[in-house]
Amino acid sequence: MQTPVRVAVTGAAGQIGYSLIFRIAAGEMLGPEQPVSLHLLEIPPAMDALAGVVMELRDSAYPLLHDVVTSSDAHEAFDGVDLALLVGARPRGPGMERKDLLQANAAIFSVQGKALNAHASRDVRVVVVGNPANTNALIAASNAPGLDRRQFTAMTRLDHNRTWVQGTADGDWVSMAIPADGSYGAREGVMYSFPVTCSDGDYEIVQGLDVNEFSQSRMQATLDELFEERAGVEELLP
């Protein structure tokens, strides 16, 4: 049997996390031959609900599921993980402005970035799902100086991010939010969605695609918004 891949999922008892972990345990993310160990992170008030999820996992008797670790401590949950899906995030509450949401989530993802830096595999791959995903990914990556920023991505399209592990088909490309490098006019400093090809757990930006004037204007508007978000959490970007 192959060595199990350790997969962390945050917000694991929430609706999105709940829908993900059973598919991971069934082999739909890493393939039908790859055993997995699930590391599930939740906030303390949701640990009872998470215990129920674990009971369902065990009752399902997935052949590929090697073991399950649960915790409300990111340092414990991320110990040795190879893949991390950062799903849990603070939702926008009544009367909460966008800057308030940014600050609330910045605190969460700075802690998680530090925990990944301290405890995860040096080859860990991190996908940020919790909104605002691009800026949350930037915060997590900035707080993990021992990891390459190319190891962090924010979700653009769920099925596309899955190809990071499986690789893209010849001649095909997908969309992933990754550290901007100046391609397509997106200057460095934010996580930005680019067309990429994936192979062996790495990616390359597809250059030279034709972008019409309307699309370019929308891309610039998105870039401007991401830099506004960055300015709102600058103190959490070491």
mmCIF file of C-alpha atoms in Angstrom:
data_model
loop_
_atom_site.group_PDB
_atom_site.id
_atom_site.type_symbol
_atom_site.label_atom_id
_atom_site.label_comp_id
_atom_site.label_asym_id
_atom_site.label_seq_id
_atom_site.Cartn_x
_atom_site.Cartn_y
_atom_site.Cartn_z
ATOM 1 C CA MET A 1 0.000 0.000 0.000
ATOM 2 C CA GLN A 2 1.196 3.506 -0.799
ATOM 3 C CA THR A 3 2.047 5.922 2.011
ATOM 4 C CA PRO A 4 -1.098 7.880 2.942
ATOM 5 C CA VAL A 5 -1.272 11.508 1.848
ATOM 6 C CA ARG A 6 -2.215 13.790 4.733
ATOM 7 C CA VAL A 7 -5.006 16.169 3.716
ATOM 8 C CA ALA A 8 -6.141 18.997 5.995
ATOM 9 C CA VAL A 9 -9.608 20.517 5.662
ATOM 10 C CA THR A 10 -10.594 23.539 7.752
ATOM 11 C CA GLY A 11 -14.197 24.280 8.576
ATOM 12 C CA ALA A 12 -14.691 20.535 8.155
ATOM 13 C CA ALA A 13 -18.134 20.403 9.773
ATOM 14 C CA GLY A 14 -19.485 23.200 7.598
ATOM 15 C CA GLN A 15 -21.490 22.586 4.440
ATOM 16 C CA ILE A 16 -18.579 22.947 2.007
ATOM 17 C CA GLY A 17 -16.110 21.039 4.168
ATOM 18 C CA TYR A 18 -18.655 18.282 4.763
ATOM 19 C CA SER A 19 -19.216 17.868 1.024
ATOM 20 C CA LEU A 20 -15.468 17.714 0.354
ATOM 21 C CA ILE A 21 -14.171 15.255 2.910
ATOM 22 C CA PHE A 22 -16.284 12.289 1.813
ATOM 23 C CA ARG A 23 -15.140 12.742 -1.789
ATOM 24 C CA ILE A 24 -11.528 12.943 -0.653
ATOM 25 C CA ALA A 25 -11.970 9.767 1.422
ATOM 26 C CA ALA A 26 -13.497 8.035 -1.613
ATOM 27 C CA GLY A 27 -10.451 8.802 -3.752
ATOM 28 C CA GLU A 28 -12.084 11.367 -6.029
ATOM 29 C CA MET A 29 -9.366 13.961 -5.446
ATOM 30 C CA LEU A 30 -6.152 11.936 -5.291
ATOM 31 C CA GLY A 31 -7.195 8.869 -7.255
ATOM 32 C CA PRO A 32 -8.494 5.344 -6.540
ATOM 33 C CA GLU A 33 -5.116 3.942 -5.464
ATOM 34 C CA GLN A 34 -4.009 6.646 -3.012
ATOM 35 C CA PRO A 35 -4.709 6.187 0.733
ATOM 36 C CA VAL A 36 -5.437 9.375 2.681
ATOM 37 C CA SER A 37 -5.307 10.598 6.250
ATOM 38 C CA LEU A 38 -7.750 13.397 6.979
ATOM 39 C CA HIS A 39 -6.773 16.227 9.327
ATOM 40 C CA LEU A 40 -9.971 18.097 10.182
ATOM 41 C CA LEU A 41 -9.913 21.546 11.804
ATOM 42 C CA GLU A 42 -12.912 23.264 13.368
ATOM 43 C CA ILE A 43 -13.628 26.014 15.863
ATOM 44 C CA PRO A 44 -14.315 24.813 19.434
ATOM 45 C CA PRO A 45 -18.135 25.308 19.295
ATOM 46 C CA ALA A 46 -18.314 23.013 16.239
ATOM 47 C CA MET A 47 -16.261 20.123 17.612
ATOM 48 C CA ASP A 48 -19.353 18.121 18.610
ATOM 49 C CA ALA A 49 -20.701 18.462 15.083
ATOM 50 C CA LEU A 50 -17.301 17.392 13.744
ATOM 51 C CA ALA A 51 -17.405 14.292 15.941
ATOM 52 C CA GLY A 52 -20.632 13.340 14.169
ATOM 53 C CA VAL A 53 -18.953 13.796 10.780
ATOM 54 C CA VAL A 54 -16.130 11.501 11.864
ATOM 55 C CA MET A 55 -18.656 8.851 12.916
ATOM 56 C CA GLU A 56 -20.165 9.008 9.424
ATOM 57 C CA LEU A 57 -16.721 8.664 7.862
ATOM 58 C CA ARG A 58 -15.918 5.613 9.944
ATOM 59 C CA ASP A 59 -19.321 4.048 9.281
ATOM 60 C CA SER A 60 -18.749 4.496 5.549
ATOM 61 C CA ALA A 61 -15.638 2.269 5.806
ATOM 62 C CA TYR A 62 -13.761 3.875 2.925
ATOM 63 C CA PRO A 63 -10.914 1.509 1.969
ATOM 64 C CA LEU A 64 -8.601 4.446 1.243
ATOM 65 C CA LEU A 65 -9.199 6.248 4.543
ATOM 66 C CA HIS A 66 -6.183 5.473 6.721
ATOM 67 C CA ASP A 67 -7.020 7.636 9.737
ATOM 68 C CA VAL A 68 -8.726 10.842 10.869
ATOM 69 C CA VAL A 69 -7.267 13.581 13.069
ATOM 70 C CA THR A 70 -9.596 16.223 14.541
ATOM 71 C CA SER A 71 -8.618 19.403 16.345
ATOM 72 C CA SER A 72 -9.552 22.991 17.054
ATOM 73 C CA ASP A 73 -5.837 23.912 17.069
ATOM 74 C CA ALA A 74 -4.304 24.727 13.671
ATOM 75 C CA HIS A 75 -0.835 23.744 14.869
ATOM 76 C CA GLU A 76 -2.057 20.250 15.695
ATOM 77 C CA ALA A 77 -4.299 19.890 12.648
ATOM 78 C CA PHE A 78 -1.576 20.893 10.178
ATOM 79 C CA ASP A 79 1.120 18.635 11.602
ATOM 80 C CA GLY A 80 2.799 16.882 8.665
ATOM 81 C CA VAL A 81 0.061 17.645 6.138
ATOM 82 C CA ASP A 82 0.786 17.367 2.416
ATOM 83 C CA LEU A 83 -2.328 19.166 1.177
ATOM 84 C CA ALA A 84 -4.379 21.828 2.956
ATOM 85 C CA LEU A 85 -7.826 22.993 1.890
ATOM 86 C CA LEU A 86 -8.552 26.183 3.837
ATOM 87 C CA VAL A 87 -12.335 26.235 3.613
ATOM 88 C CA GLY A 88 -13.448 27.706 6.924
ATOM 89 C CA ALA A 89 -13.843 31.479 7.035
ATOM 90 C CA ARG A 90 -15.855 34.092 8.890
ATOM 91 C CA PRO A 91 -19.107 34.781 6.984
ATOM 92 C CA ARG A 92 -20.323 38.309 6.460
ATOM 93 C CA GLY A 93 -22.767 39.149 9.222
ATOM 94 C CA PRO A 94 -25.583 41.724 9.409
ATOM 95 C CA GLY A 95 -24.221 45.259 9.247
ATOM 96 C CA MET A 96 -20.684 44.049 8.632
ATOM 97 C CA GLU A 97 -18.794 46.089 6.064
ATOM 98 C CA ARG A 98 -16.266 44.529 3.700
ATOM 99 C CA LYS A 99 -13.323 45.960 5.645
ATOM 100 C CA ASP A 100 -14.671 44.330 8.822
ATOM 101 C CA LEU A 101 -14.930 40.991 7.022
ATOM 102 C CA LEU A 102 -11.380 41.382 5.745
ATOM 103 C CA GLN A 103 -10.024 42.056 9.229
ATOM 104 C CA ALA A 104 -11.915 39.147 10.798
ATOM 105 C CA ASN A 105 -10.643 36.680 8.208
ATOM 106 C CA ALA A 106 -7.153 38.163 8.175
ATOM 107 C CA ALA A 107 -6.771 37.112 11.798
ATOM 108 C CA ILE A 108 -7.815 33.539 10.950
ATOM 109 C CA PHE A 109 -5.570 33.112 7.919
ATOM 110 C CA SER A 110 -2.505 34.714 9.475
ATOM 111 C CA VAL A 111 -2.676 32.135 12.279
ATOM 112 C CA GLN A 112 -3.177 29.312 9.792
ATOM 113 C CA GLY A 113 -0.268 30.507 7.656
ATOM 114 C CA LYS A 114 2.009 30.481 10.693
ATOM 115 C CA ALA A 115 0.817 27.003 11.664
ATOM 116 C CA LEU A 116 1.455 25.675 8.149
ATOM 117 C CA ASN A 117 4.896 27.245 8.211
ATOM 118 C CA ALA A 118 5.706 25.575 11.519
ATOM 119 C CA HIS A 119 4.221 22.117 11.055
ATOM 120 C CA ALA A 120 3.213 21.196 7.489
ATOM 121 C CA SER A 121 5.306 19.219 5.028
ATOM 122 C CA ARG A 122 7.856 21.407 3.241
ATOM 123 C CA ASP A 123 6.162 20.352 -0.013
ATOM 124 C CA VAL A 124 2.631 21.169 1.168
ATOM 125 C CA ARG A 125 0.146 22.495 -1.384
ATOM 126 C CA VAL A 126 -2.460 24.935 -0.053
ATOM 127 C CA VAL A 127 -5.806 25.845 -1.647
ATOM 128 C CA VAL A 128 -7.739 28.705 -0.035
ATOM 129 C CA VAL A 129 -11.504 28.520 -0.478
ATOM 130 C CA GLY A 130 -12.778 30.829 2.280
ATOM 131 C CA ASN A 131 -13.699 34.291 0.995
ATOM 132 C CA PRO A 132 -12.229 36.732 0.155
ATOM 133 C CA ALA A 133 -10.115 33.833 -1.126
ATOM 134 C CA ASN A 134 -7.392 35.711 -3.037
ATOM 135 C CA THR A 135 -6.533 38.017 -0.161
ATOM 136 C CA ASN A 136 -6.864 35.252 2.434
ATOM 137 C CA ALA A 137 -4.372 33.211 0.387
ATOM 138 C CA LEU A 138 -2.023 36.194 0.283
ATOM 139 C CA ILE A 139 -2.234 36.553 4.066
ATOM 140 C CA ALA A 140 -1.603 32.847 4.676
ATOM 141 C CA ALA A 141 1.348 32.765 2.273
ATOM 142 C CA SER A 142 2.842 35.945 3.755
ATOM 143 C CA ASN A 143 2.781 34.362 7.196
ATOM 144 C CA ALA A 144 4.559 31.221 5.988
ATOM 145 C CA PRO A 145 8.047 32.521 5.087
ATOM 146 C CA GLY A 146 9.501 29.018 5.124
ATOM 147 C CA LEU A 147 7.248 27.948 2.248
ATOM 148 C CA ASP A 148 7.367 29.036 -1.381
ATOM 149 C CA ARG A 149 4.451 31.307 -2.325
ATOM 150 C CA ARG A 150 3.928 29.073 -5.351
ATOM 151 C CA GLN A 151 2.656 26.480 -2.874
ATOM 152 C CA PHE A 152 -0.426 28.645 -2.206
ATOM 153 C CA THR A 153 -3.397 29.194 -4.487
ATOM 154 C CA ALA A 154 -6.918 30.561 -4.106
ATOM 155 C CA MET A 155 -9.923 28.858 -5.628
ATOM 156 C CA THR A 156 -11.052 30.206 -8.986
ATOM 157 C CA ARG A 157 -13.032 27.186 -10.143
ATOM 158 C CA LEU A 158 -13.199 24.094 -7.920
ATOM 159 C CA ASP A 159 -12.753 21.541 -10.696
ATOM 160 C CA HIS A 160 -9.793 23.509 -12.000
ATOM 161 C CA ASN A 161 -7.939 23.565 -8.695
ATOM 162 C CA ARG A 162 -8.340 19.759 -8.466
ATOM 163 C CA THR A 163 -6.103 19.432 -11.625
ATOM 164 C CA TRP A 164 -3.158 20.861 -9.523
ATOM 165 C CA VAL A 165 -2.782 17.297 -8.184
ATOM 166 C CA GLN A 166 -3.821 15.274 -11.226
ATOM 167 C CA GLY A 167 -2.218 17.499 -13.884
ATOM 168 C CA THR A 168 -3.833 19.046 -16.959
ATOM 169 C CA ALA A 169 -4.528 17.178 -20.162
ATOM 170 C CA ASP A 170 -2.225 17.843 -23.104
ATOM 171 C CA GLY A 171 -3.201 21.060 -24.839
ATOM 172 C CA ASP A 172 -5.599 22.086 -22.062
ATOM 173 C CA TRP A 173 -5.307 24.755 -19.375
ATOM 174 C CA VAL A 174 -7.213 25.721 -16.250
ATOM 175 C CA SER A 175 -7.663 28.815 -14.059
ATOM 176 C CA MET A 176 -5.899 29.180 -10.702
ATOM 177 C CA ALA A 177 -5.398 32.172 -8.416
ATOM 178 C CA ILE A 178 -1.635 32.281 -7.808
ATOM 179 C CA PRO A 179 1.009 34.900 -6.924
ATOM 180 C CA ALA A 180 0.949 37.602 -9.608
ATOM 181 C CA ASP A 181 4.197 37.976 -11.548
ATOM 182 C CA GLY A 182 3.333 40.693 -14.065
ATOM 183 C CA SER A 183 1.746 38.393 -16.636
ATOM 184 C CA TYR A 184 -1.279 39.891 -18.423
ATOM 185 C CA GLY A 185 -0.604 43.220 -16.699
ATOM 186 C CA ALA A 186 -1.184 41.871 -13.164
ATOM 187 C CA ARG A 187 1.652 43.373 -11.127
ATOM 188 C CA GLU A 188 3.242 41.526 -8.210
ATOM 189 C CA GLY A 189 1.825 41.774 -4.699
ATOM 190 C CA VAL A 190 -1.520 39.944 -4.862
ATOM 191 C CA MET A 191 -2.986 36.545 -5.679
ATOM 192 C CA TYR A 192 -4.498 36.768 -9.154
ATOM 193 C CA SER A 193 -6.263 34.263 -11.405
ATOM 194 C CA PHE A 194 -4.211 33.121 -14.397
ATOM 195 C CA PRO A 195 -4.553 30.454 -17.085
ATOM 196 C CA VAL A 196 -2.120 27.670 -16.179
ATOM 197 C CA THR A 197 -1.028 24.168 -17.075
ATOM 198 C CA CYS A 198 -0.249 21.736 -14.248
ATOM 199 C CA SER A 199 2.198 18.845 -14.027
ATOM 200 C CA ASP A 200 3.830 16.989 -11.104
ATOM 201 C CA GLY A 201 2.228 19.280 -8.512
ATOM 202 C CA ASP A 202 3.530 22.454 -10.151
ATOM 203 C CA TYR A 203 2.063 24.954 -12.624
ATOM 204 C CA GLU A 204 3.116 27.275 -15.403
ATOM 205 C CA ILE A 205 1.243 30.362 -16.601
ATOM 206 C CA VAL A 206 0.002 30.114 -20.176
ATOM 207 C CA GLN A 207 1.295 33.190 -21.959
ATOM 208 C CA GLY A 208 0.070 34.963 -25.083
ATOM 209 C CA LEU A 209 -3.684 34.353 -24.900
ATOM 210 C CA ASP A 210 -5.733 36.987 -26.713
ATOM 211 C CA VAL A 211 -7.582 39.294 -24.291
ATOM 212 C CA ASN A 212 -10.122 41.711 -25.757
ATOM 213 C CA GLU A 213 -10.590 45.262 -24.530
ATOM 214 C CA PHE A 214 -13.669 44.522 -22.428
ATOM 215 C CA SER A 215 -12.020 41.576 -20.650
ATOM 216 C CA GLN A 216 -8.900 43.638 -20.040
ATOM 217 C CA SER A 217 -10.963 46.351 -18.370
ATOM 218 C CA ARG A 218 -12.642 43.825 -16.074
ATOM 219 C CA MET A 219 -9.283 42.239 -15.248
ATOM 220 C CA GLN A 220 -7.912 45.662 -14.306
ATOM 221 C CA ALA A 221 -10.948 46.348 -12.097
ATOM 222 C CA THR A 222 -10.345 43.046 -10.295
ATOM 223 C CA LEU A 223 -6.659 43.864 -9.856
ATOM 224 C CA ASP A 224 -7.493 47.275 -8.406
ATOM 225 C CA GLU A 225 -9.927 45.683 -5.949
ATOM 226 C CA LEU A 226 -7.345 43.125 -4.831
ATOM 227 C CA PHE A 227 -4.818 45.871 -4.110
ATOM 228 C CA GLU A 228 -7.488 47.734 -2.112
ATOM 229 C CA GLU A 229 -8.022 44.575 -0.052
ATOM 230 C CA ARG A 230 -4.273 44.213 0.392
ATOM 231 C CA ALA A 231 -4.054 47.762 1.751
ATOM 232 C CA GLY A 232 -6.742 46.891 4.304
ATOM 233 C CA VAL A 233 -4.707 44.035 5.795
ATOM 234 C CA GLU A 234 -1.186 45.393 5.231
ATOM 235 C CA GLU A 235 -0.233 45.037 8.896
ATOM 236 C CA LEU A 236 -0.706 41.254 8.655
ATOM 237 C CA LEU A 237 1.637 40.854 5.683
ATOM 238 C CA PRO A 238 5.131 40.367 7.170
#
